[in-house]
PDB file of C-alpha atoms and ligand atoms in Angstrom:
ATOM      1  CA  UNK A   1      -3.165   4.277  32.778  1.00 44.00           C
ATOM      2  CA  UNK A   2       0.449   4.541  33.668  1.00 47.00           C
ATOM      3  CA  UNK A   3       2.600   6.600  33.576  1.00 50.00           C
ATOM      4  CA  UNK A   4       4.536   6.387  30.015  1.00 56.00           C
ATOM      5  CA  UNK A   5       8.165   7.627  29.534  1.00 60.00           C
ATOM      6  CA  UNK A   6       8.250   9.758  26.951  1.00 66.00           C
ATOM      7  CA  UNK A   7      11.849   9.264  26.009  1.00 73.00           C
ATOM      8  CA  UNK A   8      13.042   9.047  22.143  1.00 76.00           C
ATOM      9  CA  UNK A   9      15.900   8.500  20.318  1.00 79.00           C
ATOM     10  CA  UNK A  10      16.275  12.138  19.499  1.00 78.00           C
ATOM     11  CA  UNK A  11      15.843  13.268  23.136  1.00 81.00           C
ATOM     12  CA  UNK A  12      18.919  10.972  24.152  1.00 85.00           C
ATOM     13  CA  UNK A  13      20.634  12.150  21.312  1.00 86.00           C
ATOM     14  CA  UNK A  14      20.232   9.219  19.131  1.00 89.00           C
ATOM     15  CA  UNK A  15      19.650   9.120  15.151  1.00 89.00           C
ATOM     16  CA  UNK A  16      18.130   5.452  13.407  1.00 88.00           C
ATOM     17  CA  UNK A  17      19.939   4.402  10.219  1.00 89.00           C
ATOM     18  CA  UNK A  18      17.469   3.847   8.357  1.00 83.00           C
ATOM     19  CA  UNK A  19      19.009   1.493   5.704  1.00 86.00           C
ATOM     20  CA  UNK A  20      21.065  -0.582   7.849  1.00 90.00           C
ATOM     21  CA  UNK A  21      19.132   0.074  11.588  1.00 87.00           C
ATOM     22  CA  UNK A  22      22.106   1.053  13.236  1.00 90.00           C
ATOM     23  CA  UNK A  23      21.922   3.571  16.257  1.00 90.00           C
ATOM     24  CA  UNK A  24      24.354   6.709  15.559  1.00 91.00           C
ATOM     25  CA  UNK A  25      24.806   9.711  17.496  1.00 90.00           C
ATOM     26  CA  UNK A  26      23.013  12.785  16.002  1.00 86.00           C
ATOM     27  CA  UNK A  27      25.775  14.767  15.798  1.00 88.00           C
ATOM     28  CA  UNK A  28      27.412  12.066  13.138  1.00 87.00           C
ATOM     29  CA  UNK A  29      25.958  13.105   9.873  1.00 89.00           C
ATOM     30  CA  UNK A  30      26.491   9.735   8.269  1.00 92.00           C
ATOM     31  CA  UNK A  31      25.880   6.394   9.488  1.00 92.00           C
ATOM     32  CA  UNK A  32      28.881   4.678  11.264  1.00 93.00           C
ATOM     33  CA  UNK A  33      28.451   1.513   9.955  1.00 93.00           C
ATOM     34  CA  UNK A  34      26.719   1.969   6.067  1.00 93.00           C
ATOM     35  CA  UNK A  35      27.660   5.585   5.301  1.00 93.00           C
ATOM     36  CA  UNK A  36      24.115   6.224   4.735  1.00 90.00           C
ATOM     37  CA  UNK A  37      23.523  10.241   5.479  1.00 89.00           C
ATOM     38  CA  UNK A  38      21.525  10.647   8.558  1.00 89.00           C
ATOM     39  CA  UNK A  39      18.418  12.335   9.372  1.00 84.00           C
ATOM     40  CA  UNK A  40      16.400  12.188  12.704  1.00 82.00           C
ATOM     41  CA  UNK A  41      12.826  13.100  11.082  1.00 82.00           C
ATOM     42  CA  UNK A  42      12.381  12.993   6.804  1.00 80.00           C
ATOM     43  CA  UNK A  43      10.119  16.066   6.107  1.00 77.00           C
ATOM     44  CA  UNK A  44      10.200  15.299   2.504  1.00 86.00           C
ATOM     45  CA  UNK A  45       8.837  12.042   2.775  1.00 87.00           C
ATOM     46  CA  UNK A  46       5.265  13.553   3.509  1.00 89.00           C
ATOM     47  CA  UNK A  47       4.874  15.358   0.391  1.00 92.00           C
ATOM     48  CA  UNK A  48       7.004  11.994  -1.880  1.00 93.00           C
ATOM     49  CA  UNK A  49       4.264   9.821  -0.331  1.00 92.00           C
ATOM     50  CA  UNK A  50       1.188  12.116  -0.917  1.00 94.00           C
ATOM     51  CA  UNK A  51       2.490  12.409  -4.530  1.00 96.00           C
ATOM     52  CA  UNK A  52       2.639   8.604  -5.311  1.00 95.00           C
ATOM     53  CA  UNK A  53      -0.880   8.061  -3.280  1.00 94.00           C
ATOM     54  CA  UNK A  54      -2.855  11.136  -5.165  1.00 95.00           C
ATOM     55  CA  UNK A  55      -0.939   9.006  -8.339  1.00 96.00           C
ATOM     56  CA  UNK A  56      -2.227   5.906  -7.277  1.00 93.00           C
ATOM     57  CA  UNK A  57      -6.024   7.317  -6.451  1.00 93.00           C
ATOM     58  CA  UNK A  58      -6.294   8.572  -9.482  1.00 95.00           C
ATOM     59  CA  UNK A  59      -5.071   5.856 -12.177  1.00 94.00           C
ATOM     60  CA  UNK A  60      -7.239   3.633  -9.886  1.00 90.00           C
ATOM     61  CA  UNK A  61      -9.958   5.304 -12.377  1.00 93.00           C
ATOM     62  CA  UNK A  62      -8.622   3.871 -15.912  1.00 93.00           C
ATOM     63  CA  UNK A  63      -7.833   0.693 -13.918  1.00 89.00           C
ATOM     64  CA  UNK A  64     -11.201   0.101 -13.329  1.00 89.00           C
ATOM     65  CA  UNK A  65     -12.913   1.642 -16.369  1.00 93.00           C
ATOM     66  CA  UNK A  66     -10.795   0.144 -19.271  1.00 92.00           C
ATOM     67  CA  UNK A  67     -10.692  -3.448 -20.382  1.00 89.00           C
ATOM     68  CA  UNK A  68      -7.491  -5.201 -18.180  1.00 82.00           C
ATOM     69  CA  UNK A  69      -8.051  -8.673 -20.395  1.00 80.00           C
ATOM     70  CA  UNK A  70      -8.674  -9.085 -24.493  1.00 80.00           C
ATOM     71  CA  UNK A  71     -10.083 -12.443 -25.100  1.00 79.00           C
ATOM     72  CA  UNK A  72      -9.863 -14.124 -28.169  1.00 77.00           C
ATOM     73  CA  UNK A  73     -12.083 -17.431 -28.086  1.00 78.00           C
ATOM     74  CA  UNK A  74     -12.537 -19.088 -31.594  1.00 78.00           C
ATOM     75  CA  UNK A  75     -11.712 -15.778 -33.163  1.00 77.00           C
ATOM     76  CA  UNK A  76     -14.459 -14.121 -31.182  1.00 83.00           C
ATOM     77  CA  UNK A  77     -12.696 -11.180 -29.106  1.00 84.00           C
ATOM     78  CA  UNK A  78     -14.154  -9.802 -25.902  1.00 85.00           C
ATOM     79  CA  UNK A  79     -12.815  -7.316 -23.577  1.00 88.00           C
ATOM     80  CA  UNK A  80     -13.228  -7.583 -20.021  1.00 85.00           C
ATOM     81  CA  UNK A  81     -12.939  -4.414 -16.945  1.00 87.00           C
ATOM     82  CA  UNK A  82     -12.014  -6.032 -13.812  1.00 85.00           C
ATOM     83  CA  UNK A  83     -15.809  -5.574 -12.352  1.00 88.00           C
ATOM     84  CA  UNK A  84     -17.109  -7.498 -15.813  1.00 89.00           C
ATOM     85  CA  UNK A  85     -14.795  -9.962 -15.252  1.00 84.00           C
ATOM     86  CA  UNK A  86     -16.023 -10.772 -11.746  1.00 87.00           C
ATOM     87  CA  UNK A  87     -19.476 -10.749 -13.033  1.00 90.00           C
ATOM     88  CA  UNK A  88     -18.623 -13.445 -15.853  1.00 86.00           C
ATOM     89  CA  UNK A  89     -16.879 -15.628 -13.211  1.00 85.00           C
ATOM     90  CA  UNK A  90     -19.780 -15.513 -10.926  1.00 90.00           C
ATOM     91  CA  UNK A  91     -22.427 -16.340 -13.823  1.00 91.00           C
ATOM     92  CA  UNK A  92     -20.160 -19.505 -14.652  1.00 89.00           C
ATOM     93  CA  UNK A  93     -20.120 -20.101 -11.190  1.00 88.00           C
ATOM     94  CA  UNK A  94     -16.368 -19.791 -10.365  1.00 86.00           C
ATOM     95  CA  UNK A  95     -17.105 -18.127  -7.504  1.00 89.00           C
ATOM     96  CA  UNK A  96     -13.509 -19.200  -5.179  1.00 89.00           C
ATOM     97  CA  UNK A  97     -11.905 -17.145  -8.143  1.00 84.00           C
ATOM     98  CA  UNK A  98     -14.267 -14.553  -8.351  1.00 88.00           C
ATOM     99  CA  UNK A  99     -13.521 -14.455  -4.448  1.00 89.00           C
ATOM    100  CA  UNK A 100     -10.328 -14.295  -5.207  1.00 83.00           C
ATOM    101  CA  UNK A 101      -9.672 -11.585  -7.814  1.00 82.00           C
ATOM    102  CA  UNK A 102     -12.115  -9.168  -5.970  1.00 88.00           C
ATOM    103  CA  UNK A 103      -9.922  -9.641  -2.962  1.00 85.00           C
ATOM    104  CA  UNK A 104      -7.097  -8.800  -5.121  1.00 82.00           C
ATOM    105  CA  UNK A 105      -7.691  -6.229  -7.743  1.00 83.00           C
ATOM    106  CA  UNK A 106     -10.445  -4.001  -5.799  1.00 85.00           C
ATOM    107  CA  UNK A 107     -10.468  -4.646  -1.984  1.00 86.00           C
ATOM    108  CA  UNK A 108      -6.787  -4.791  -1.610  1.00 84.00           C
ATOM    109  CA  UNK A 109      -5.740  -1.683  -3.845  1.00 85.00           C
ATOM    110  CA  UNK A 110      -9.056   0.085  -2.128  1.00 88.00           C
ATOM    111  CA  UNK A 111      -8.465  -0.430   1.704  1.00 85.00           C
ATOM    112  CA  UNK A 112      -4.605   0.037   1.272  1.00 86.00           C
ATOM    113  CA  UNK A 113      -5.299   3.783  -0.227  1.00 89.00           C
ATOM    114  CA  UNK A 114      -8.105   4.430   2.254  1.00 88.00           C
ATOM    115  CA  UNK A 115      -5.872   3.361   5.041  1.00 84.00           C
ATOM    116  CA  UNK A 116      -2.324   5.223   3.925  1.00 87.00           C
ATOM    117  CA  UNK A 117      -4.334   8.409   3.226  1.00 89.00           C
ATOM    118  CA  UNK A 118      -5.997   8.322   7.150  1.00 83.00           C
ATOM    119  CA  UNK A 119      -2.546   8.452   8.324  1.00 80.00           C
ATOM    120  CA  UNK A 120      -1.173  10.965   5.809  1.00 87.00           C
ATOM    121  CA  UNK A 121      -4.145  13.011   6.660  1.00 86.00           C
ATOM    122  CA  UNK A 122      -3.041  12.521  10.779  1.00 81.00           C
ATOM    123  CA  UNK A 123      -0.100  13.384  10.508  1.00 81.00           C
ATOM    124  CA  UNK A 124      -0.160  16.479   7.896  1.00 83.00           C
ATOM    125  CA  UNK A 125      -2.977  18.074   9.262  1.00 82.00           C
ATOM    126  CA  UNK A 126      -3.118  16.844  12.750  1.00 75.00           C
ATOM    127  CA  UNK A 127      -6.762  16.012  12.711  1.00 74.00           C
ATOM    128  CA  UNK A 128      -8.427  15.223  15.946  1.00 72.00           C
ATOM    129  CA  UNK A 129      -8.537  11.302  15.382  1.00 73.00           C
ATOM    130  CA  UNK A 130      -8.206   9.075  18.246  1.00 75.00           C
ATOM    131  CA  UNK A 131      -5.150   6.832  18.759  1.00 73.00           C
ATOM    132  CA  UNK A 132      -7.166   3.727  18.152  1.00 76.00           C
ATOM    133  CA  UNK A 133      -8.267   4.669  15.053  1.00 76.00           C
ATOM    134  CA  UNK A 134      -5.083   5.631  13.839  1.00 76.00           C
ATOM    135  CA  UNK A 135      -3.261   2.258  14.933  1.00 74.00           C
ATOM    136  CA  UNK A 136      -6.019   0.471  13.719  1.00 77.00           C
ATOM    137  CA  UNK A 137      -5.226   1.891  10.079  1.00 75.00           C
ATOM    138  CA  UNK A 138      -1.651   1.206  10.686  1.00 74.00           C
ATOM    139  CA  UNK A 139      -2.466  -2.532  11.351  1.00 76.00           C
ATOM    140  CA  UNK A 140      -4.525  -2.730   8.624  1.00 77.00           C
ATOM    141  CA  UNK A 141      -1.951  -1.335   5.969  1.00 78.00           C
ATOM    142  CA  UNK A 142       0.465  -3.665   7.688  1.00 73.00           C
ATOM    143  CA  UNK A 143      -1.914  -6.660   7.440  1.00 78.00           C
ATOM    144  CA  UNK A 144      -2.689  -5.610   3.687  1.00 77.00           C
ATOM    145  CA  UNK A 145       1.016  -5.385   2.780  1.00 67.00           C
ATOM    146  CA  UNK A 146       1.320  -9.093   2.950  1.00 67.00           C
ATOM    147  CA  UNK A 147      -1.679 -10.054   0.681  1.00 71.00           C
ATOM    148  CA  UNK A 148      -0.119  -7.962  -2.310  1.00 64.00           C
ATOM    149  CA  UNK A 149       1.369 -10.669  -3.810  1.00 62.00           C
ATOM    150  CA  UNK A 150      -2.463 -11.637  -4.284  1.00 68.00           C
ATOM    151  CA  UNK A 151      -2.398 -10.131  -7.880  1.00 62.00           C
ATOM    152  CA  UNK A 152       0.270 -12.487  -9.013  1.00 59.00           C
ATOM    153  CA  UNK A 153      -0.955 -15.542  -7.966  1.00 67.00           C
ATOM    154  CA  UNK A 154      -4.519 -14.300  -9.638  1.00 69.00           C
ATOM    155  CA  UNK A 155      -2.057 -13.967 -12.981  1.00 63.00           C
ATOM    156  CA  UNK A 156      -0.402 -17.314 -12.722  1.00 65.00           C
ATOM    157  CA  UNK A 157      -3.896 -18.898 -12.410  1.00 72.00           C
ATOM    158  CA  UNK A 158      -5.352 -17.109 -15.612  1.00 70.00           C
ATOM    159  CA  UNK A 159      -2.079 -18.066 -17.463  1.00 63.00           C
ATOM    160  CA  UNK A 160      -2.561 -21.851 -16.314  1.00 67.00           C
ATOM    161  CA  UNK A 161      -5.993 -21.776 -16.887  1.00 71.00           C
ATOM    162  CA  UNK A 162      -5.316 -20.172 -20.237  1.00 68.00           C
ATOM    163  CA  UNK A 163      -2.778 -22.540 -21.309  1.00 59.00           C
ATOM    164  CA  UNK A 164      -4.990 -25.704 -21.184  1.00 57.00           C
ATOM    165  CA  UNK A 165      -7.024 -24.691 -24.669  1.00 56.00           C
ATOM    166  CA  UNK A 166      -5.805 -24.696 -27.905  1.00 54.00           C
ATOM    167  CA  UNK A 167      -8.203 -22.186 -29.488  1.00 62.00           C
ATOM    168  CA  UNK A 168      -8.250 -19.285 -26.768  1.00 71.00           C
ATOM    169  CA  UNK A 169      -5.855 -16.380 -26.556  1.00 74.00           C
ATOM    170  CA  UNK A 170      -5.856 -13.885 -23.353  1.00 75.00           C
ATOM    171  CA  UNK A 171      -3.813 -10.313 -23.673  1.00 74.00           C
ATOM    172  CA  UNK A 172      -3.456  -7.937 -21.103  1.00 74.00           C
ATOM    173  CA  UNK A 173      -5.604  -4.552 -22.039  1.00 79.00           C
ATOM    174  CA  UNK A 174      -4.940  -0.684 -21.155  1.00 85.00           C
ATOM    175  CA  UNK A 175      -6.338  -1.068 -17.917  1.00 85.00           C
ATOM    176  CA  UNK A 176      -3.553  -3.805 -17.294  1.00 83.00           C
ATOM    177  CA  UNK A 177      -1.102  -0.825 -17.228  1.00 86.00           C
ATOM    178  CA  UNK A 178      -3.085   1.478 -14.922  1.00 89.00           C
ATOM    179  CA  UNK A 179      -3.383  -1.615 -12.218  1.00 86.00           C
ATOM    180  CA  UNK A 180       0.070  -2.512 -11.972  1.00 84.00           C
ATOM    181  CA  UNK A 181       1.123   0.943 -11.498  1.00 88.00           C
ATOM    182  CA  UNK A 182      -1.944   1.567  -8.320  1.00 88.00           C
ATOM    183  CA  UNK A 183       0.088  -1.639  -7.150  1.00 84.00           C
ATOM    184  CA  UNK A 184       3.523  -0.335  -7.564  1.00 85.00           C
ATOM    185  CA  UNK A 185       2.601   3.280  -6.923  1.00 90.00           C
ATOM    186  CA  UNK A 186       0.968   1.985  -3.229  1.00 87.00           C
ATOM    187  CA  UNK A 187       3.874   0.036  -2.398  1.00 83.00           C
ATOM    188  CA  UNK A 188       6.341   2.918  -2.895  1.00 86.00           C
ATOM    189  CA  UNK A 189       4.055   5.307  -1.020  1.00 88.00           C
ATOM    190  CA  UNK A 190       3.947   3.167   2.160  1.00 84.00           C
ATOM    191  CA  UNK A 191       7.385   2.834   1.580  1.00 82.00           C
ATOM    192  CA  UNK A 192       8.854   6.043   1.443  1.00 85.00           C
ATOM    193  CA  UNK A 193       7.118   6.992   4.711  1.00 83.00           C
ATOM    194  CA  UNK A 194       9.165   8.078   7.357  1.00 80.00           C
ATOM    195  CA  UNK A 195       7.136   6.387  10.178  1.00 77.00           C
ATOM    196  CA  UNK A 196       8.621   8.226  12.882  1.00 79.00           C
ATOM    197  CA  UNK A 197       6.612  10.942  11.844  1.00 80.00           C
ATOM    198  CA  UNK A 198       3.496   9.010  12.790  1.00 76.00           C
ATOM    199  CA  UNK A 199       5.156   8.066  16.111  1.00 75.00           C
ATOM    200  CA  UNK A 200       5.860  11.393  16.937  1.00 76.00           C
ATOM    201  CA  UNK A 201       2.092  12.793  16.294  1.00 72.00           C
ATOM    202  CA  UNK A 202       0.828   9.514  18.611  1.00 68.00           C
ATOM    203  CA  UNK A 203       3.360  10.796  21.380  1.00 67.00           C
ATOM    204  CA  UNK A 204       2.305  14.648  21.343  1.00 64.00           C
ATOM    205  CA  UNK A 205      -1.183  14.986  20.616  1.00 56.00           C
ATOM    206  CA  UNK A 206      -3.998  13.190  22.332  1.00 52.00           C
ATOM    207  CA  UNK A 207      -1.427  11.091  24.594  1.00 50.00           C
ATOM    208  CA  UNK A 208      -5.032  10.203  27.024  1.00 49.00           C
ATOM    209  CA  UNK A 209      -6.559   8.396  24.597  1.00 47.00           C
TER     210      UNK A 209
HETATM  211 ZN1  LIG B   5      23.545   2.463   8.319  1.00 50.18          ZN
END
C-alpha cells in the first residue's frame, strides 16, 4: 500500500464552512463569506444524533405494532399494521406493491438505523471494526438516503388507488404518526452528523487495514 499523506484541513490550519463550503482560516471564528460561526470538529453532534436515532429505534415499535391505515369498505372498517398490510397485498396477489411498500416502510427505515448506529458506535466507542466495514455502512446509508422518497410515492399510489371507488374510504391510523417521525427522525440524525468525525477515526486508528 502506499504511502498516504496524512494531511487535513486542521493540520494546515484550515476550518470547512459547513453551510456554505467555504475554506476559512481557523483562527477566523466566523465564516468569511456566510458569517456562519466556525468549528473544526462538532462534539455535540455525537450525542444530537444518538438522541434522534435512540428516538427513531424506539417509535419504530408503535410504527409497526399499531394500525398505519383505517379502511372503510361498504361501511365495513378494518385496520391494517404495515406487516398485515403486506400480507393482504400478497394474498390478492399485488405482489410489485407488496415489493414495494416492504422496501419502503421496513427495509429502508431498518437498514438506515442499523447502518447510522455502526458508525455512531465507531466513532463513540472506537470499536475495533475494520475500515471496510465501516465504509461499507457509510455507502450503504448514502445509497439508502436516496430511496427515502420511497414512502411518498407508496402514499400517492394508495391515494390514486383509493380515489378510483366510490364506496371505500382510507385514513391514516396511530401508527401513521410513529412512521413519519422514524422517517423524519433518521433523516435529521444522518444529518446532524459532523462527518469529519468519522474521517478522523478512519485516519487514526487501524490506518493498515
Ligand atoms: Zn460559510
Amino acid at each position: 500500500m502506499t504511502k498516504r499523506n496524512r494531511n487535513t484541513g486542521m493540520t494546515l490550519g484550515l476550518c470547512l464552512c459547513t453551510r456554505c463550503r467555504k475554506m476559512n482560516s481557523k483562527s477566523q471564528s466566523h465564516c468569511l463569506r456566510c458569517d456562519s460561526p466556525l468549528h473544526t470538529r462538532d462534539d455535540t453532534s455525537l450525542q444530537k444524533s444518538w438522541a434522534l436515532l435512540i428516538t427513531a429505534a424506539i417509535l419504530l415499535v408503535p410504527a409497526n405494532i399499531y394500525p398505519i391505515s383505517m379502511i372503510t369498505n361498504q361501511g365495513k372498517v378494518t385496520y391494517d399494521t404495515i406487516f398485515s398490510g403486506i400480507a393482504h397485498l400478497v394474498h390478492t396477489d399485488m405482489i410489485p406493491i407488496a415489493i414495494i411498500l416492504f422496501v419502503a416502510s421496513i427495509l429502508v427505515p431498518v437498514m438506515k438505523i442499523v447502518g447510522l448506529t455502526i458508525y455512531l458506535i465507531a466513532i463513540s466507542f472506537e470499536l475495533p471494526i475494520s475500515k471496510k466495514y465501516l465504509m461499507a455502512g457509510f455507502h450503504i446509508i448514502e445509497w439508502i438516503g436516496r430511496w427515502s422518497m420511497l414512502d411518498l410515492f407508496v402514499i400517492s399510489i394508495t391515494v390514486a388507488l383509493v380515489n378510483m371507488g366510490q364506496l371505500l374510504d382510507v385514513k391514516p391510523a396511530p401508527a401513521a404518526t410513529a412512521f413519519a417521525l422514524v422517517i423524519l427522525l433518521t433523516q435529521m440524525a444522518a444529518h446532524v452528523l459532523d462527518t469529519r468525525l468519522l474521517w478522523d477515526r478512519l485516519e487514526v486508528k487501524n490506518d493498515g487495514n
